[in-house]
Short mmCIF file of C-alpha atoms in Angstrom, two decimals:
data_model
loop_
_atom_site.label_atom_id
_atom_site.label_comp_id
_atom_site.label_asym_id
_atom_site.label_seq_id
_atom_site.Cartn_x
_atom_site.Cartn_y
_atom_site.Cartn_z
CA MET M 333 97.23 140.39 118.36
CA PRO M 334 95.86 136.81 118.16
CA SER M 335 96.93 134.36 120.84
CA ARG M 336 99.26 131.49 120.03
CA ALA M 337 96.38 129.02 120.44
CA ALA M 338 94.34 130.97 117.89
CA THR M 339 97.11 131.18 115.31
CA THR M 340 97.78 127.42 115.50
CA SER M 341 94.12 126.39 115.55
CA LEU M 342 93.73 125.58 111.85
CA PRO M 343 96.94 123.53 111.55
CA ARG M 344 96.05 121.61 114.72
CA ARG M 345 92.57 120.87 113.43
CA ALA M 346 93.91 119.81 110.04
CA PHE M 347 96.49 117.51 111.59
CA VAL M 348 94.18 115.73 114.01
CA ALA M 349 91.41 115.41 111.43
CA CYS M 350 93.74 113.80 108.90
CA LEU M 351 95.51 111.68 111.53
CA TYR M 352 92.29 109.88 112.44
CA ALA M 353 90.56 109.98 109.05
CA GLY M 354 93.63 108.32 107.53
CA CYS M 355 93.01 105.31 109.79
CA ALA M 356 90.18 104.26 107.49
CA THR M 357 92.64 103.68 104.65
CA GLY M 358 94.19 100.86 106.69
CA SER M 359 91.09 98.69 106.45
CA PHE M 360 92.82 96.32 104.02
CA TYR M 361 95.23 95.48 106.84
CA GLY M 362 92.36 93.68 108.56
CA PHE M 363 91.98 91.16 105.75
CA GLY M 364 94.18 88.67 107.59
CA ILE M 365 91.58 88.50 110.36
CA TYR M 366 88.48 87.79 108.30
CA GLY M 367 89.95 86.39 105.05
CA GLY M 368 89.97 82.80 106.30
CA ALA M 369 86.34 83.12 107.42
CA ILE M 370 85.33 84.35 103.95
CA GLN M 371 87.06 81.40 102.33
CA SER M 372 85.47 78.94 104.73
CA SER M 373 81.97 80.44 104.41
CA LEU M 374 81.91 80.61 100.61
CA GLY M 375 84.27 77.76 99.73
CA LEU M 376 86.60 79.98 97.73
CA SER M 377 89.88 78.81 96.30
CA ASP M 378 93.12 80.40 97.46
CA ALA M 379 93.36 82.34 94.19
CA SER M 380 89.81 83.68 94.49
CA LEU M 381 90.45 84.73 98.05
CA ALA M 382 93.68 86.52 97.12
CA ASN M 383 91.86 88.41 94.35
CA ILE M 384 89.67 90.16 96.93
CA ASN M 385 92.65 91.85 98.52
CA THR M 386 94.86 92.37 95.45
CA VAL M 387 92.76 93.18 92.37
CA PRO M 388 91.55 96.55 93.78
CA TYR M 389 95.08 97.94 93.72
CA ALA M 390 95.00 97.81 89.90
CA LEU M 391 92.53 100.69 89.99
CA GLY M 392 94.98 103.07 91.62
CA PHE M 393 96.24 104.72 88.42
CA VAL M 394 92.66 105.71 87.55
CA SER M 395 90.98 106.26 90.92
CA ALA M 396 93.75 108.30 92.54
CA PRO M 397 93.70 111.21 90.02
CA LEU M 398 89.90 111.25 90.00
CA ALA M 399 89.78 111.28 93.80
CA GLY M 400 92.22 114.18 93.82
CA ARG M 401 90.03 116.15 91.44
CA VAL M 402 86.94 115.56 93.60
CA THR M 403 88.74 116.73 96.74
CA LYS M 404 90.17 119.76 94.96
CA ALA M 405 86.79 120.74 93.54
CA PHE M 406 84.59 120.20 96.59
CA GLY M 407 87.04 120.46 99.48
CA PRO M 408 88.67 117.94 101.83
CA ALA M 409 85.58 117.54 104.02
CA ALA M 410 83.58 116.37 101.00
CA GLY M 411 86.31 113.90 100.08
CA LEU M 412 86.30 112.44 103.58
CA LEU M 413 82.51 112.26 103.81
CA LEU M 414 82.09 110.63 100.42
CA GLY M 415 85.03 108.27 100.85
CA GLY M 416 84.01 107.23 104.34
CA ALA M 417 80.40 106.63 103.31
CA ILE M 418 81.40 104.55 100.29
CA GLN M 419 83.92 102.50 102.21
CA ALA M 420 81.63 101.81 105.17
CA ALA M 421 78.64 100.91 103.00
CA LEU M 422 80.60 98.47 100.86
CA GLN M 423 82.24 96.84 103.89
CA VAL M 424 78.76 96.16 105.27
CA ALA M 425 77.82 94.77 101.85
CA MET M 426 80.86 92.47 101.91
CA TYR M 427 79.78 91.19 105.33
CA ALA M 428 76.27 90.53 104.04
CA ILE M 429 77.59 88.63 100.99
CA ALA M 430 80.07 86.59 103.02
CA THR M 431 77.42 85.56 105.55
CA GLY M 432 74.84 84.76 102.88
CA ALA M 433 72.48 87.51 104.03
CA ALA M 434 72.69 89.19 100.60
CA PRO M 435 72.35 86.70 97.72
CA THR M 436 74.38 87.66 94.66
CA GLY M 437 72.12 85.95 92.12
CA ALA M 438 73.89 84.98 88.90
CA ILE M 439 77.15 86.61 90.05
CA ASP M 440 79.62 84.34 91.79
CA PRO M 441 80.03 85.43 95.46
CA GLY M 442 83.80 85.59 95.05
CA THR M 443 83.45 87.90 92.06
CA ALA M 444 80.91 90.03 93.94
CA LEU M 445 83.35 90.42 96.81
CA VAL M 446 86.11 91.49 94.41
CA LEU M 447 83.81 94.13 92.94
CA CYS M 448 82.88 95.35 96.41
CA ALA M 449 86.54 95.49 97.41
CA CYS M 450 87.27 97.59 94.31
CA VAL M 451 84.65 100.14 95.35
CA VAL M 452 86.04 100.09 98.91
CA TYR M 453 89.43 100.92 97.41
CA VAL M 454 87.95 103.86 95.48
CA GLY M 455 86.49 105.15 98.74
CA GLY M 456 89.92 104.79 100.31
CA GLN M 457 91.44 106.85 97.52
CA LEU M 458 88.97 109.65 98.23
CA ILE M 459 89.96 109.54 101.90
CA SER M 460 93.66 109.50 101.02
CA SER M 461 93.32 112.47 98.68
CA ALA M 462 92.19 114.60 101.63
CA ALA M 463 93.99 113.01 104.57
CA PHE M 464 97.49 112.95 103.06
CA SER M 465 97.43 116.23 101.15
CA THR M 466 95.71 118.63 103.54
CA PRO M 467 98.44 118.56 106.23
CA VAL M 468 100.97 119.75 103.64
CA LEU M 469 98.94 122.92 103.09
CA HIS M 470 99.03 123.75 106.81
CA PHE M 471 102.60 122.63 107.56
CA ARG M 472 104.58 123.93 104.60
CA ARG M 473 107.89 124.09 106.45
CA LYS M 474 107.43 120.69 108.08
CA ARG M 475 105.42 118.95 105.40
CA GLY M 476 107.62 115.85 105.31
CA ARG M 477 107.34 115.33 109.04
CA VAL M 478 103.60 115.85 109.22
CA VAL M 479 102.82 113.52 106.30
CA SER M 480 105.08 110.82 107.74
CA LEU M 481 103.24 111.01 111.08
CA VAL M 482 99.82 110.73 109.43
CA LYS M 483 100.95 107.81 107.28
CA ALA M 484 102.65 106.03 110.19
CA PHE M 485 99.44 106.25 112.20
CA VAL M 486 97.59 104.31 109.49
CA GLY M 487 99.65 101.17 110.08
CA LEU M 488 99.71 101.59 113.84
CA SER M 489 95.94 102.02 113.98
CA GLY M 490 95.58 98.74 112.09
CA ALA M 491 97.68 97.08 114.78
CA VAL M 492 95.48 98.61 117.49
CA VAL M 493 92.30 97.33 115.82
CA SER M 494 93.76 93.83 115.38
CA GLN M 495 94.95 93.58 118.98
CA THR M 496 91.66 94.96 120.28
CA TYR M 497 89.78 92.38 118.24
CA VAL M 498 91.86 89.59 119.81
CA VAL M 499 91.06 90.83 123.33
CA ALA M 500 87.35 91.20 122.58
CA PHE M 501 86.71 88.07 120.47
CA GLY M 502 89.78 85.86 120.74
CA VAL M 503 92.34 84.78 118.16
CA PRO M 504 90.84 84.97 114.64
CA SER M 505 89.81 81.68 113.09
CA ARG M 506 88.06 80.45 109.97
CA GLU M 507 84.72 80.50 111.75
CA PRO M 508 82.04 82.93 110.49
CA GLY M 509 82.36 84.97 113.68
CA ALA M 510 85.58 86.49 112.36
CA LEU M 511 83.54 88.26 109.68
CA ARG M 512 82.41 90.75 112.31
CA CYS M 513 85.76 92.44 111.77
CA LEU M 514 84.28 93.81 108.53
CA LEU M 515 81.59 95.56 110.56
CA ILE M 516 84.22 96.91 112.94
CA TRP M 517 86.14 98.42 110.03
CA ALA M 518 82.90 99.82 108.58
CA ALA M 519 82.26 101.62 111.86
CA ILE M 520 85.85 102.91 111.92
CA SER M 521 85.61 104.10 108.30
CA ALA M 522 82.41 106.02 108.92
CA GLY M 523 83.32 107.34 112.37
CA THR M 524 86.83 108.57 111.66
CA CYS M 525 85.93 110.14 108.32
CA PHE M 526 82.86 111.90 109.63
CA PHE M 527 84.89 113.18 112.58
CA GLY M 528 87.62 114.33 110.22
CA ALA M 529 85.13 116.09 107.95
CA ALA M 530 83.72 117.96 110.94
CA CYS M 531 87.17 119.18 112.05
CA ILE M 532 89.15 119.71 108.86
CA PRO M 533 89.54 123.31 107.62
CA ARG M 534 88.70 123.95 103.99
CA SER M 535 91.85 125.99 103.42
CA PRO M 536 94.82 127.34 105.40
CA SER M 537 95.06 130.87 106.73
CA GLN M 538 97.89 133.30 106.02
CA GLN M 539 97.97 134.13 109.73
CA SER M 540 98.44 130.56 110.93
CA ARG M 541 101.60 129.34 112.60
CA GLU M 542 102.89 125.78 112.47
CA PRO M 543 102.69 124.14 115.93
CA ALA M 544 106.06 122.39 116.01
CA ALA M 545 105.44 121.21 119.59
CA LEU M 546 102.45 119.18 118.41
CA LEU M 547 104.53 117.27 115.88
CA ARG M 548 107.28 116.57 118.40
CA LEU M 549 104.81 115.26 120.95
CA CYS M 550 103.01 113.10 118.40
CA PHE M 551 106.32 111.65 117.21
CA TRP M 552 107.10 110.40 120.70
CA LEU M 553 103.54 109.21 121.25
CA LEU M 554 103.63 107.18 118.03
CA LEU M 555 107.02 105.78 119.01
CA LEU M 556 105.53 104.61 122.31
CA LEU M 557 102.54 103.23 120.43
CA CYS M 558 104.85 101.26 118.15
CA GLY M 559 106.74 99.82 121.12
CA ALA M 560 103.54 98.87 122.95
CA SER M 561 102.16 97.25 119.78
CA MET M 562 105.27 95.14 119.37
CA ALA M 563 105.17 94.12 123.04
CA ALA M 564 101.50 93.12 122.79
CA SER M 565 102.18 90.97 119.73
CA LEU M 566 105.06 89.20 121.50
CA VAL M 567 103.10 88.25 124.62
CA PRO M 568 102.84 84.43 124.45
CA GLN M 569 99.37 84.21 126.00
CA THR M 570 96.77 86.35 124.28
CA GLY M 571 93.98 87.41 126.59
CA SER M 572 96.23 87.25 129.65
CA PRO M 573 96.20 90.21 132.08
CA LEU M 574 99.52 91.40 130.63
CA HIS M 575 98.22 91.27 127.05
CA THR M 576 94.95 92.96 127.99
CA GLY M 577 96.83 95.69 129.83
CA LEU M 578 99.11 96.32 126.87
CA VAL M 579 96.13 96.54 124.50
CA GLY M 580 94.48 99.01 126.88
CA LEU M 581 97.66 101.07 126.76
CA LEU M 582 97.52 100.90 122.94
CA GLY M 583 94.04 102.38 123.01
CA LEU M 584 95.05 105.21 125.32
CA LEU M 585 98.10 106.06 123.23
CA ALA M 586 96.08 105.94 120.01
CA LEU M 587 93.59 108.46 121.40
CA SER M 588 96.14 110.68 123.12
CA PRO M 589 96.80 112.98 120.10
CA LEU M 590 93.15 114.04 120.22
CA PRO M 591 93.27 116.23 123.36
CA LEU M 592 96.82 117.37 122.57
CA ALA M 593 95.77 118.67 119.18
CA LEU M 594 92.35 120.06 120.01
CA GLY M 595 92.67 120.89 123.69
CA PRO M 596 94.24 123.81 125.53
CA LEU M 597 97.38 121.95 126.66
CA LEU M 598 99.55 122.40 123.59
CA PRO M 599 100.00 126.19 123.80
CA LEU M 600 101.27 125.75 127.36
CA LEU M 601 103.84 123.19 126.22
CA ALA M 602 105.01 125.14 123.17
CA PRO M 603 108.13 127.31 123.48
CA ALA M 604 107.64 131.01 124.03
CA ARG M 605 109.05 131.85 120.61
CA SER M 606 107.04 130.52 117.69
CA ARG M 607 108.89 128.13 115.41
CA ALA M 608 106.64 128.67 112.44
CA SER M 609 109.36 130.69 110.75
CA PRO M 610 112.34 132.84 111.71
CA GLY M 611 111.19 135.76 113.85
CA GLY M 612 107.86 134.08 114.60
CA ARG M 613 106.26 135.24 111.36
CA ALA M 614 103.48 133.29 109.73
CA PHE M 615 104.48 131.14 106.79
CA PRO M 616 104.44 132.92 103.45
CA SER M 617 101.87 132.23 100.82
CA PRO M 618 103.00 129.71 98.20
CA ARG M 619 104.10 130.93 94.82
CA ARG M 620 102.54 129.39 91.82
CA ALA M 621 104.84 128.00 89.20
CA PRO M 622 104.66 129.92 85.92
#
């Protein structure tokens, strides 16, 4: 009879892969850090600057269904790899355009940045199609809880990146140095999606059990992460020892689901009786609608 760790392996891998891969979809949250630097570097109007971070959302009704079809046809790992590669590459391109390293020729730089942001958004839709749908397949009885945890981590990871940027480079300004945040998000997009693609299962197993202990632990970890993020943002002196310590705590909390989900600790913390379903049975296979 398979051990408890073995029967929860696929759901744990799916959850942790999607938890971190979903972070890449929060890259638009970083616009407040580097948006002023883009405007200052290129002399954009307020309307042109706003277009960079708003026009891409108009593509959602087209890109979302197409992204779903790609992920369904080629698997969630392919969706994460393709989405992460597209998003990272175009974020680097946006940095190059904003700094003047990549001339746009006859195209206005503001328009070029809007086009790049649209492609970044398409990449984000590919990531979303895998990161927010795959956990449902592995946690059928707790699908609402698992999706809410993955989605909540997107916003919290954006807070972690912003606070870490402040500690490393200071409060964002309109100086060109703030554009380096685009490169940071490019690295996050590529790293988290490639990690997720390496971990994510292609499909669930009929023998898998839902690790309820993992979701409970991650709920409390994310609650602590939320509290620490709020405390860090309320510290009056950024860069002070207190602020730096809180940001360090943010980083530790943000990484803590990794060993809990992939390591050997969770089976020891789980109750003796599986909570996957009454009687400890594996979840039943879904029935297709007629």
